[in-house]
XYZ file of C-alpha atoms in Angstrom:
548
model
C 0.088 -0.215 0.390
C 2.285 3.423 -1.325
C 1.923 5.629 1.489
C -1.613 7.216 1.838
C -1.781 11.619 2.242
C -2.593 12.285 6.294
C -4.218 15.223 7.941
C -2.884 17.009 10.920
C -4.587 19.199 13.342
C -2.087 20.940 15.237
C -2.312 21.951 18.648
C -1.037 23.256 21.896
C -1.821 20.021 24.006
C -2.981 16.292 22.721
C -4.254 14.593 25.355
C -4.689 10.328 24.165
C -7.836 8.507 27.174
C -10.779 10.351 27.921
C -10.973 8.962 31.404
C -10.417 10.600 34.740
C -7.659 11.531 34.353
C -7.586 12.486 30.594
C -10.917 14.944 31.112
C -9.031 16.403 34.393
C -6.132 17.521 32.887
C -8.109 19.537 29.919
C -10.184 20.530 32.027
C -7.986 21.375 34.639
C -5.574 23.289 31.681
C -8.573 25.874 30.825
C -9.932 26.041 33.745
C -7.441 27.730 35.325
C -5.740 29.629 32.029
C -8.649 31.520 32.396
C -7.958 31.904 36.455
C -4.400 33.352 35.287
C -6.439 35.587 32.487
C -4.816 33.558 29.915
C -5.147 33.373 26.291
C -6.819 28.996 27.172
C -4.412 26.154 25.519
C -5.347 24.444 22.518
C -6.454 20.535 23.758
C -7.755 17.053 21.497
C -8.670 14.374 23.809
C -8.682 11.475 22.173
C -10.853 8.552 23.253
C -10.975 4.557 21.582
C -14.012 3.923 22.389
C -17.654 5.197 20.470
C -18.272 6.928 23.380
C -17.026 8.708 26.313
C -17.347 6.707 29.661
C -18.022 3.643 27.428
C -14.713 1.620 28.189
C -14.846 3.197 31.645
C -14.812 0.515 34.400
C -13.794 0.601 37.966
C -14.074 -0.852 41.397
C -17.351 1.219 42.236
C -15.638 2.827 45.842
C -14.750 6.467 45.114
C -12.049 8.383 47.276
C -14.746 12.177 46.517
C -10.371 14.067 47.595
C -9.647 14.460 44.334
C -13.237 15.146 41.944
C -12.872 17.810 45.578
C -9.945 20.056 44.091
C -10.851 19.756 39.735
C -15.068 20.824 40.598
C -15.492 21.713 44.282
C -18.814 21.850 43.430
C -19.471 19.054 41.602
C -22.262 17.979 43.986
C -24.703 20.686 43.550
C -24.012 20.226 39.488
C -25.188 16.589 40.090
C -22.313 14.323 39.353
C -23.748 10.660 38.559
C -22.325 9.289 42.098
C -25.645 6.355 43.420
C -24.636 7.811 47.490
C -21.631 7.886 50.411
C -21.137 4.927 51.606
C -22.611 4.221 54.588
C -21.875 0.353 55.936
C -18.871 -1.569 54.759
C -17.060 -4.959 56.270
C -14.271 -8.118 55.148
C -15.911 -10.848 54.876
C -13.350 -13.490 55.134
C -15.300 -17.139 53.340
C -15.263 -20.366 53.670
C -16.523 -22.980 50.978
C -20.231 -22.231 53.062
C -19.788 -19.744 55.155
C -19.142 -15.787 55.761
C -17.277 -14.772 58.314
C -17.115 -11.414 59.406
C -13.984 -9.731 60.542
C -13.743 -7.338 63.552
C -12.576 -4.340 62.156
C -11.620 -2.509 58.670
C -8.686 -1.763 58.974
C -7.226 2.097 58.810
C -5.799 2.205 55.680
C -9.006 -0.331 53.928
C -11.462 1.390 54.950
C -14.061 4.067 52.745
C -15.318 6.237 54.655
C -15.945 9.283 52.985
C -16.216 7.639 50.275
C -18.743 7.386 47.849
C -20.413 4.690 44.796
C -20.349 5.331 41.795
C -20.664 4.358 38.335
C -16.766 5.119 36.842
C -18.989 4.724 32.909
C -21.404 7.429 33.664
C -18.897 9.536 35.742
C -16.785 10.276 33.777
C -19.744 10.149 30.827
C -20.319 13.719 32.510
C -16.365 14.350 33.182
C -17.060 14.838 29.760
C -20.337 16.875 29.147
C -18.227 19.791 31.369
C -15.269 19.797 29.937
C -17.046 19.788 26.543
C -18.808 23.468 28.510
C -15.349 23.841 28.674
C -14.956 24.136 23.822
C -13.108 21.536 24.411
C -12.473 18.901 21.707
C -13.787 15.372 22.753
C -12.701 13.363 19.766
C -14.461 9.643 21.220
C -14.346 6.587 18.240
C -9.859 7.368 17.446
C -7.659 6.154 18.451
C -4.249 6.339 19.269
C -2.008 3.393 17.394
C 1.197 5.819 16.645
C 3.534 8.299 18.596
C 5.083 11.551 16.363
C 9.090 11.756 17.352
C 11.277 14.536 16.144
C 14.506 14.907 16.954
C 14.126 13.010 20.059
C 10.646 14.511 21.099
C 7.459 13.437 20.983
C 5.348 15.672 18.931
C 2.259 14.328 19.012
C -0.027 11.324 17.755
C -1.258 9.073 14.401
C -4.709 7.123 14.747
C -5.295 4.769 13.336
C -6.174 3.644 10.229
C -9.592 3.232 9.312
C -11.366 0.892 6.856
C -8.690 -2.368 6.375
C -10.016 -5.348 5.951
C -8.457 -8.604 7.976
C -4.973 -8.077 5.560
C -4.020 -4.542 6.181
C -5.960 -4.491 2.428
C -7.705 -1.042 1.661
C -11.137 -1.770 1.666
C -13.981 0.574 0.201
C -14.219 2.623 2.892
C -10.824 2.661 3.885
C -10.149 6.741 5.579
C -5.541 6.507 6.884
C -5.021 7.578 10.478
C -4.385 11.864 11.448
C -1.102 13.024 12.426
C -2.617 15.110 16.000
C 0.806 17.594 16.711
C 1.078 18.714 19.531
C 3.723 20.497 22.554
C 2.365 18.790 24.666
C 1.990 14.722 24.836
C 0.173 13.532 27.720
C -0.249 9.974 27.987
C -3.843 9.099 29.933
C -4.660 5.555 27.878
C -5.281 3.672 30.832
C -3.687 1.271 33.086
C -1.492 -1.412 30.305
C -1.158 1.594 27.065
C 0.413 1.360 23.901
C 1.570 4.108 23.437
C 2.744 5.006 27.108
C 3.847 1.568 27.598
C 5.766 1.673 24.245
C 7.621 4.693 25.585
C 8.423 3.203 29.081
C 10.301 0.955 27.552
C 11.729 3.038 24.824
C 13.168 5.195 26.965
C 14.670 3.700 30.021
C 11.227 5.245 32.076
C 11.155 2.570 34.306
C 15.357 1.598 34.722
C 15.521 1.462 38.849
C 12.148 0.520 39.870
C 10.149 -2.060 40.976
C 8.487 -4.368 37.055
C 5.384 -3.494 37.945
C 2.796 -6.139 39.033
C -0.864 -6.205 38.349
C -4.532 -8.149 39.594
C -7.469 -8.877 36.954
C -10.797 -7.946 37.567
C -14.818 -9.972 36.424
C -17.024 -7.773 37.761
C -20.783 -7.892 36.498
C -24.098 -5.477 37.982
C -27.411 -6.812 38.857
C -30.208 -5.119 38.835
C -32.035 -6.764 42.040
C -36.737 -6.522 42.867
C -36.930 -3.250 44.404
C -36.626 -2.769 48.182
C -34.031 -5.300 48.380
C -31.458 -3.427 49.335
C -30.378 -0.107 50.670
C -27.827 1.488 49.387
C -24.609 1.774 50.276
C -22.639 -1.175 51.843
C -19.536 -2.568 50.827
C -18.156 -6.084 51.614
C -14.752 -6.680 50.318
C -14.369 -10.794 50.418
C -10.804 -12.916 51.022
C -10.262 -15.796 51.182
C -12.444 -18.599 48.948
C -13.001 -19.608 45.924
C -9.215 -18.464 45.912
C -6.391 -20.916 46.475
C -3.680 -19.514 49.845
C -1.073 -19.057 46.903
C -2.751 -16.566 45.000
C -3.490 -12.685 46.204
C -7.016 -10.577 45.878
C -10.925 -10.952 47.094
C -13.871 -10.307 46.018
C -15.534 -6.772 46.850
C -19.591 -6.577 46.814
C -21.186 -3.193 46.299
C -25.070 -1.305 47.315
C -25.999 1.797 44.318
C -28.256 3.491 43.224
C -31.997 2.504 41.539
C -31.805 -1.548 43.408
C -28.677 -2.178 41.678
C -25.751 -4.316 43.031
C -21.575 -4.750 40.989
C -20.395 -7.701 42.373
C -17.025 -8.617 41.460
C -13.499 -10.552 41.918
C -9.619 -9.564 41.588
C -6.824 -12.350 41.862
C -3.537 -11.142 41.364
C -1.843 -12.297 37.704
C 1.544 -12.922 39.738
C -0.497 -16.328 40.862
C 0.823 -19.174 39.631
C -1.452 -21.259 39.020
C -1.286 -20.812 35.283
C -5.116 -22.204 35.313
C -6.166 -18.584 37.316
C -9.403 -17.885 35.683
C -10.881 -14.341 37.275
C -14.055 -15.096 35.441
C -14.977 -18.228 37.123
C -14.318 -17.728 40.429
C -16.473 -14.424 39.179
C -18.838 -16.839 38.513
C -17.309 -19.289 41.810
C -17.510 -16.313 44.212
C -21.761 -16.215 43.260
C -22.039 -19.730 44.879
C -21.626 -19.135 48.279
C -24.671 -19.369 50.216
C -23.831 -16.086 51.025
C -23.869 -14.021 48.326
C -25.820 -16.398 45.963
C -28.600 -14.791 48.782
C -28.305 -11.624 47.894
C -28.493 -12.167 44.138
C -31.523 -14.239 45.304
C -34.712 -13.203 41.982
C -31.895 -10.796 40.513
C -30.716 -10.116 36.191
C -27.070 -9.947 35.821
C -27.995 -6.991 33.023
C -23.705 -5.612 32.448
C -20.881 -6.813 32.129
C -17.015 -5.879 32.669
C -13.153 -6.757 32.507
C -9.606 -5.471 32.807
C -5.633 -5.034 34.324
C -5.180 -3.034 37.385
C -1.970 -1.622 37.839
C -0.799 -2.498 42.032
C 2.588 -2.532 41.605
C 3.117 0.794 43.492
C 5.215 3.397 44.561
C 8.454 1.472 43.687
C 6.994 0.084 40.346
C 6.229 3.907 39.671
C 8.083 4.659 36.420
C 9.651 8.474 34.878
C 6.230 10.527 34.207
C 8.092 12.500 31.770
C 10.033 12.974 28.676
C 10.531 15.215 25.754
C 6.962 16.780 24.856
C 5.497 14.057 26.759
C 3.988 13.263 30.510
C 1.975 9.550 31.699
C -1.024 10.644 34.226
C -3.604 8.944 35.768
C -3.431 4.171 35.868
C -0.885 4.654 32.800
C 1.338 5.386 35.231
C 0.625 2.901 37.903
C -1.518 5.481 40.174
C -2.975 2.980 41.971
C -3.411 2.199 45.586
C -3.746 -1.795 46.183
C -4.592 -1.799 49.721
C -7.434 0.609 49.130
C -7.889 -0.910 45.956
C -8.539 2.997 44.607
C -6.900 4.633 41.901
C -9.485 7.433 39.751
C -9.118 9.280 42.725
C -5.236 9.487 42.129
C -5.642 9.471 38.391
C -7.353 13.392 38.256
C -4.854 14.457 41.118
C -2.297 13.207 38.340
C -4.312 14.731 35.742
C -4.348 18.702 37.601
C -0.370 18.235 38.348
C 0.151 17.420 34.338
C -2.806 20.294 33.197
C 0.180 23.290 35.824
C 3.435 21.933 34.996
C 2.424 22.180 31.236
C 0.248 25.761 31.125
C 4.083 26.306 33.443
C 5.821 24.572 30.385
C 4.049 26.543 27.479
C 3.687 29.860 29.611
C 8.074 29.207 29.161
C 8.555 27.811 25.625
C 9.528 25.041 26.866
C 8.882 21.818 26.578
C 12.195 19.519 27.856
C 11.792 16.686 29.771
C 13.855 18.658 32.901
C 11.307 21.394 32.751
C 7.909 19.036 32.642
C 9.653 16.515 35.973
C 8.398 19.577 37.626
C 5.573 17.438 37.368
C 7.275 14.068 38.277
C 8.040 15.965 41.814
C 4.854 17.770 42.193
C 3.663 13.720 41.890
C 6.057 11.786 44.013
C 6.237 15.471 46.898
C 2.119 15.904 46.021
C -0.608 14.038 48.191
C -0.717 11.393 45.494
C 3.087 10.396 46.524
C 2.416 10.520 49.741
C 0.247 8.038 49.756
C 1.239 5.485 47.331
C 4.637 6.232 49.023
C 2.773 4.954 53.028
C 1.621 1.708 51.285
C 5.256 1.289 49.728
C 5.583 -2.240 50.376
C 1.978 -3.061 50.461
C 1.167 -5.416 47.498
C 5.056 -7.290 46.952
C 5.367 -9.232 48.901
C 2.191 -12.074 48.494
C 3.798 -13.459 45.642
C 4.896 -15.000 48.074
C 1.520 -16.535 49.357
C -1.222 -14.595 50.559
C 0.173 -16.401 54.525
C 3.357 -13.993 53.593
C 1.086 -11.139 52.207
C -0.724 -10.724 54.944
C 2.427 -11.598 58.022
C 3.975 -8.334 56.219
C 0.374 -6.265 55.581
C 0.309 -6.402 59.824
C 3.925 -6.031 59.804
C 3.331 -2.613 57.520
C 0.527 -1.417 59.752
C 2.751 -1.022 62.579
C 5.575 0.700 60.904
C 4.017 3.571 58.363
C 4.160 0.995 55.564
C 8.148 0.001 55.728
C 7.724 -3.763 56.842
C 10.901 -5.215 57.099
C 13.466 -2.805 54.665
C 12.574 -0.008 53.228
C 11.727 -0.675 49.414
C 10.521 -4.784 48.946
C 11.211 -6.177 45.655
C 9.285 -7.021 42.452
C 9.380 -10.112 39.196
C 7.412 -9.603 36.901
C 3.484 -11.646 36.854
C 4.300 -14.357 33.890
C 7.655 -15.929 35.837
C 5.873 -16.583 38.595
C 3.806 -19.212 37.025
C 4.370 -22.598 38.170
C 4.011 -25.678 35.161
C 0.399 -27.246 34.783
C 2.005 -30.376 36.560
C 2.534 -29.195 39.426
C -0.130 -28.199 40.180
C -3.360 -30.889 41.584
C -5.963 -31.969 38.990
C -8.580 -28.900 39.558
C -12.375 -30.028 41.255
C -14.598 -29.994 38.716
C -16.828 -26.874 38.660
C -20.156 -27.126 37.921
C -21.925 -25.590 34.501
C -22.839 -22.377 34.604
C -26.615 -21.809 35.394
C -27.958 -18.936 33.086
C -29.752 -17.880 35.678
C -26.624 -17.002 38.260
C -23.873 -18.014 36.797
C -22.442 -17.037 33.469
C -20.048 -18.350 30.801
C -17.866 -15.800 29.389
C -20.246 -15.825 26.054
C -23.104 -14.611 28.374
C -20.592 -12.684 30.076
C -19.139 -10.769 26.978
C -22.931 -10.084 25.707
C -23.673 -8.335 28.083
C -19.887 -5.735 28.300
C -22.056 -5.042 24.710
C -18.351 -5.184 22.932
C -18.602 -5.765 19.276
C -15.591 -5.345 16.728
C -15.426 -4.728 13.531
C -14.919 -8.728 11.881
C -13.208 -7.687 8.861
C -10.403 -5.826 9.915
C -6.622 -6.660 11.591
C -6.490 -9.034 14.526
C -5.515 -6.308 16.922
C -4.411 -8.977 19.052
C -0.670 -10.593 17.587
C 0.603 -13.419 18.447
C 4.409 -13.697 17.268
C 4.713 -17.233 17.763
C 2.158 -18.863 17.593
C 3.706 -22.610 17.097
C 5.302 -21.992 20.445
C 1.354 -21.089 21.849
C 0.407 -24.103 20.968
C 2.900 -26.698 22.064
C 5.705 -25.345 24.237
C 2.964 -23.425 26.161
C 1.045 -26.056 25.781
C 3.060 -29.135 26.752
C 4.085 -27.494 30.116
C 0.658 -24.280 30.942
C -2.003 -26.975 29.920
C -2.762 -22.729 26.682
C -3.643 -20.809 29.945
C -4.951 -18.409 27.408
C -8.033 -20.051 28.161
C -8.956 -20.048 31.281
C -6.849 -16.117 32.105
C -8.691 -14.607 28.405
C -11.966 -12.916 30.722
C -13.933 -12.899 27.075
C -13.473 -16.395 25.582
C -10.748 -14.868 22.736
C -8.354 -17.388 22.647
C -9.326 -21.297 21.341
C -6.671 -23.964 20.727
C -9.136 -25.324 18.366
C -8.497 -29.911 18.275
C -8.603 -31.472 15.063
C -8.059 -32.346 12.155
C -3.454 -32.171 11.945
C -4.006 -31.478 15.467
C -4.684 -28.723 18.359
C -3.828 -24.865 16.741
C -4.000 -21.271 18.128
C -8.005 -19.707 17.143
C -8.648 -16.073 18.261
C -12.152 -15.199 18.712
C -10.715 -11.213 18.588
C -14.048 -9.958 18.340
C -15.047 -11.041 21.910
C -12.562 -8.480 23.909
C -13.047 -6.560 26.219
C -9.951 -4.899 27.049
C -9.303 -5.865 29.888
C -5.483 -6.425 28.690
C -4.611 -9.295 30.779
C -3.357 -11.489 27.701
C -1.099 -8.907 27.685
C 0.787 -9.139 31.155
C -0.257 -12.879 31.912
C 1.455 -14.964 28.466
C 3.857 -16.539 30.578
C 5.999 -16.485 26.969
C 5.150 -12.652 26.422
C 4.074 -13.246 23.072
C 0.301 -12.092 22.807
C 0.003 -8.084 22.128
C -2.715 -5.690 22.185
C -3.286 -3.103 19.815
C -5.913 -0.342 19.507
C -8.618 -2.216 17.477
C -10.871 -0.274 14.697
C -11.319 3.102 16.748
C -14.595 3.297 17.750
C -14.746 -0.950 18.187
C -14.515 -2.301 21.798
C -16.757 -2.466 25.225
C -20.434 -0.284 25.468
C -20.473 -0.371 28.974
C -22.738 0.937 31.090
C -22.859 1.020 35.379
C -19.987 -0.277 35.280
């Protein structure tokens, strides 16, 4: 194919990702400029979902600190929250019984938090941005960085209208070059451009590797009056084994909706770990099944969560670009909270960018003021207090709990100032080392569901005749070596049934049902050989989340 002629848009700032971090940055850029008496910079916000909020999923309890700083009167403006947290409990689950722990440890409490649908909140933030005449481009996936003389000078959006072999169809449209003085990467967890920048610029050298969890959740509509709203449960124990970090969560939302999910560490040694299956097992527990009785599952979502914390943060700035929110790894794994940190990173980025634009200096040395603001400010202080929380769980649940207790009495330090970590997939063990799994009951279609039924509720949709956005660079290795050693873990860890080993004929082969993909990025992390790569599909494709 000949080099396509691309249209070009020149702006002061391009923001990749219209989530909490990206929208907070855009909103604060314009508002802060006006407050300073300056001409607001031109801002373009790119979002790969077909609508703002369409790819947004969270654990649903938000610390309002970030939103208070961004829009102090958000309550009066009618920001969509499901209500305040009024009661919370931590439960330890056996296979049949639930034991309520006598208290919730201070750093894990949700006092003052609000239950939200991140999808609805992000859509509302998008509307606030539009009121400020900020340009939002939904359905545009950023596919590449534009770099000149070592400086990031913008992004290129993905081409549209290519067939599965990469050939132009009748509706072919080349991507746009969005050129900017500063590029803000707020793509969410394991952002494609952010990870490329981190790798190529060695921004994580000397840091711990990032470690991740995988989460799957469902939203249920319950009979009227069954729940009063505002209650939060977190669970430990069953159905997870002792070598796997994680637990469940249940949040009562408004309008008789309830959010239930599982979060599991992707550093589990068990290659058969299946977060979707664990969620179904959680719902079979008598305590949970009774809670869901008579209800209807109305939404499903899944995502990876960056949990490496303080010691895994990369350098957050380079020439012409900054890393924000989940793309930077700004998540408090102990609290399972990141929305407020994402918003605060957007505010900090906006302040630094305004100063840099005013000085006509967007070099790394100037933009590193953002890195210092994050590390020395409230975001950094919060993450430093739990700096060693997640790493000990890489040696098992009991080991992690013991060190968590020690850290609670030593201000987050534990036995040493910095605990090490290893990449998740390096801890995966051969399947032969594990006992045979107990047979799991088949989904009944009312309380429990197979992956396809849940994927349907995610609203995901992809144009079938386009280049697959999931790239397996060594499929023979997946089928042969990985199958023999790890038992084809891709069939397990993907919560959407994308990866399928087709047996029969001339032997097993890997088949990709890429149209099922819910953009969780788990495959990009959990593959034990590192040969699976997630790339953005055609803009507008993917899940269409509601109430997540």
